[in-house]
Amino acid sequence: MKLSPFAVQVLLLVLAVVSSALVAVVAGVLCHVAGTGIAGAVLYGGGAFILWMTLSVTVLTALGLLGGGTASSP
């Protein structure tokens, strides 16, 4: 079974979101364990999510795996 380029891009974005959520949860838990309150830990986790998601999308785009490339002919 061969996936279309669009399906591959969607799967890569889903992988980026899942990995960003994992990073956010770990960052929030570590921040909370270090003594920060719940609200601070959530904000810290949210910042980690945004940072990791931006980095993931930037790397995937730079590698030509997400948009930005030339249209391929069928």
PDB file of C-alpha atoms in Angstrom:
ATOM      1  CA  MET A   1       0.000   0.000   0.000  1.00  0.00           C
ATOM      2  CA  LYS A   2       1.448   3.314  -1.076  1.00  0.00           C
ATOM      3  CA  LEU A   3       0.492   6.446   0.825  1.00  0.00           C
ATOM      4  CA  SER A   4      -0.170   9.711  -0.919  1.00  0.00           C
ATOM      5  CA  PRO A   5       2.167  12.622  -0.128  1.00  0.00           C
ATOM      6  CA  PHE A   6      -0.689  14.362   1.690  1.00  0.00           C
ATOM      7  CA  ALA A   7      -1.251  11.324   3.926  1.00  0.00           C
ATOM      8  CA  VAL A   8       2.451  11.228   4.776  1.00  0.00           C
ATOM      9  CA  GLN A   9       2.367  14.928   5.691  1.00  0.00           C
ATOM     10  CA  VAL A  10      -0.656  14.383   7.927  1.00  0.00           C
ATOM     11  CA  LEU A  11       1.049  11.455   9.662  1.00  0.00           C
ATOM     12  CA  LEU A  12       4.190  13.531  10.209  1.00  0.00           C
ATOM     13  CA  LEU A  13       2.129  16.348  11.718  1.00  0.00           C
ATOM     14  CA  VAL A  14       0.327  13.882  13.998  1.00  0.00           C
ATOM     15  CA  LEU A  15       3.718  12.537  15.091  1.00  0.00           C
ATOM     16  CA  ALA A  16       4.898  16.101  15.777  1.00  0.00           C
ATOM     17  CA  VAL A  17       1.797  16.837  17.876  1.00  0.00           C
ATOM     18  CA  VAL A  18       2.103  13.609  19.878  1.00  0.00           C
ATOM     19  CA  SER A  19       5.802  14.124  20.549  1.00  0.00           C
ATOM     20  CA  SER A  20       5.109  17.757  21.539  1.00  0.00           C
ATOM     21  CA  ALA A  21       2.418  16.619  23.968  1.00  0.00           C
ATOM     22  CA  LEU A  22       4.836  14.127  25.509  1.00  0.00           C
ATOM     23  CA  VAL A  23       7.505  16.797  25.908  1.00  0.00           C
ATOM     24  CA  ALA A  24       4.926  19.160  27.436  1.00  0.00           C
ATOM     25  CA  VAL A  25       3.744  16.594  29.985  1.00  0.00           C
ATOM     26  CA  VAL A  26       7.287  15.706  31.020  1.00  0.00           C
ATOM     27  CA  ALA A  27       8.271  19.380  31.304  1.00  0.00           C
ATOM     28  CA  GLY A  28       5.160  20.192  33.340  1.00  0.00           C
ATOM     29  CA  VAL A  29       5.641  17.266  35.707  1.00  0.00           C
ATOM     30  CA  LEU A  30       9.319  18.061  36.233  1.00  0.00           C
ATOM     31  CA  CYS A  31       8.475  21.694  36.886  1.00  0.00           C
ATOM     32  CA  HIS A  32       5.780  20.723  39.392  1.00  0.00           C
ATOM     33  CA  VAL A  33       8.084  18.287  41.173  1.00  0.00           C
ATOM     34  CA  ALA A  34      10.647  21.088  41.467  1.00  0.00           C
ATOM     35  CA  GLY A  35       8.168  23.081  43.546  1.00  0.00           C
ATOM     36  CA  THR A  36       6.165  25.166  41.078  1.00  0.00           C
ATOM     37  CA  GLY A  37       2.399  25.332  41.537  1.00  0.00           C
ATOM     38  CA  ILE A  38      -0.073  23.654  39.188  1.00  0.00           C
ATOM     39  CA  ALA A  39      -0.731  26.808  37.165  1.00  0.00           C
ATOM     40  CA  GLY A  40       2.981  27.449  36.700  1.00  0.00           C
ATOM     41  CA  ALA A  41       3.589  23.847  35.669  1.00  0.00           C
ATOM     42  CA  VAL A  42       0.790  24.031  33.087  1.00  0.00           C
ATOM     43  CA  LEU A  43       2.223  27.249  31.673  1.00  0.00           C
ATOM     44  CA  TYR A  44       5.692  25.730  31.580  1.00  0.00           C
ATOM     45  CA  GLY A  45       4.345  22.637  29.794  1.00  0.00           C
ATOM     46  CA  GLY A  46       2.481  24.828  27.324  1.00  0.00           C
ATOM     47  CA  GLY A  47       5.647  26.714  26.535  1.00  0.00           C
ATOM     48  CA  ALA A  48       7.508  23.457  26.013  1.00  0.00           C
ATOM     49  CA  PHE A  49       4.713  22.262  23.677  1.00  0.00           C
ATOM     50  CA  ILE A  50       4.899  25.424  21.565  1.00  0.00           C
ATOM     51  CA  LEU A  51       8.698  25.321  21.432  1.00  0.00           C
ATOM     52  CA  TRP A  52       8.894  21.630  20.479  1.00  0.00           C
ATOM     53  CA  MET A  53       6.077  21.919  17.916  1.00  0.00           C
ATOM     54  CA  THR A  54       7.750  24.917  16.276  1.00  0.00           C
ATOM     55  CA  LEU A  55      11.078  23.093  16.180  1.00  0.00           C
ATOM     56  CA  SER A  56       9.475  19.935  14.743  1.00  0.00           C
ATOM     57  CA  VAL A  57       7.598  21.766  11.988  1.00  0.00           C
ATOM     58  CA  THR A  58      10.676  23.834  11.136  1.00  0.00           C
ATOM     59  CA  VAL A  59      12.868  20.742  10.800  1.00  0.00           C
ATOM     60  CA  LEU A  60      10.265  18.840   8.772  1.00  0.00           C
ATOM     61  CA  THR A  61       9.833  21.820   6.436  1.00  0.00           C
ATOM     62  CA  ALA A  62      13.590  22.277   6.070  1.00  0.00           C
ATOM     63  CA  LEU A  63      13.900  18.615   5.100  1.00  0.00           C
ATOM     64  CA  GLY A  64      11.204  19.125   2.480  1.00  0.00           C
ATOM     65  CA  LEU A  65       8.762  16.739   4.126  1.00  0.00           C
ATOM     66  CA  LEU A  66       6.056  19.353   4.746  1.00  0.00           C
ATOM     67  CA  GLY A  67       4.903  21.590   1.923  1.00  0.00           C
ATOM     68  CA  GLY A  68       7.183  24.276   0.649  1.00  0.00           C
ATOM     69  CA  GLY A  69       8.469  21.927  -2.024  1.00  0.00           C
ATOM     70  CA  THR A  70       7.715  21.736  -5.702  1.00  0.00           C
ATOM     71  CA  ALA A  71       4.534  20.038  -6.806  1.00  0.00           C
ATOM     72  CA  SER A  72       5.145  16.487  -7.934  1.00  0.00           C
ATOM     73  CA  SER A  73       3.541  15.164 -11.090  1.00  0.00           C
ATOM     74  CA  PRO A  74       1.443  11.974 -10.856  1.00  0.00           C
TER      75      PRO A  74
END
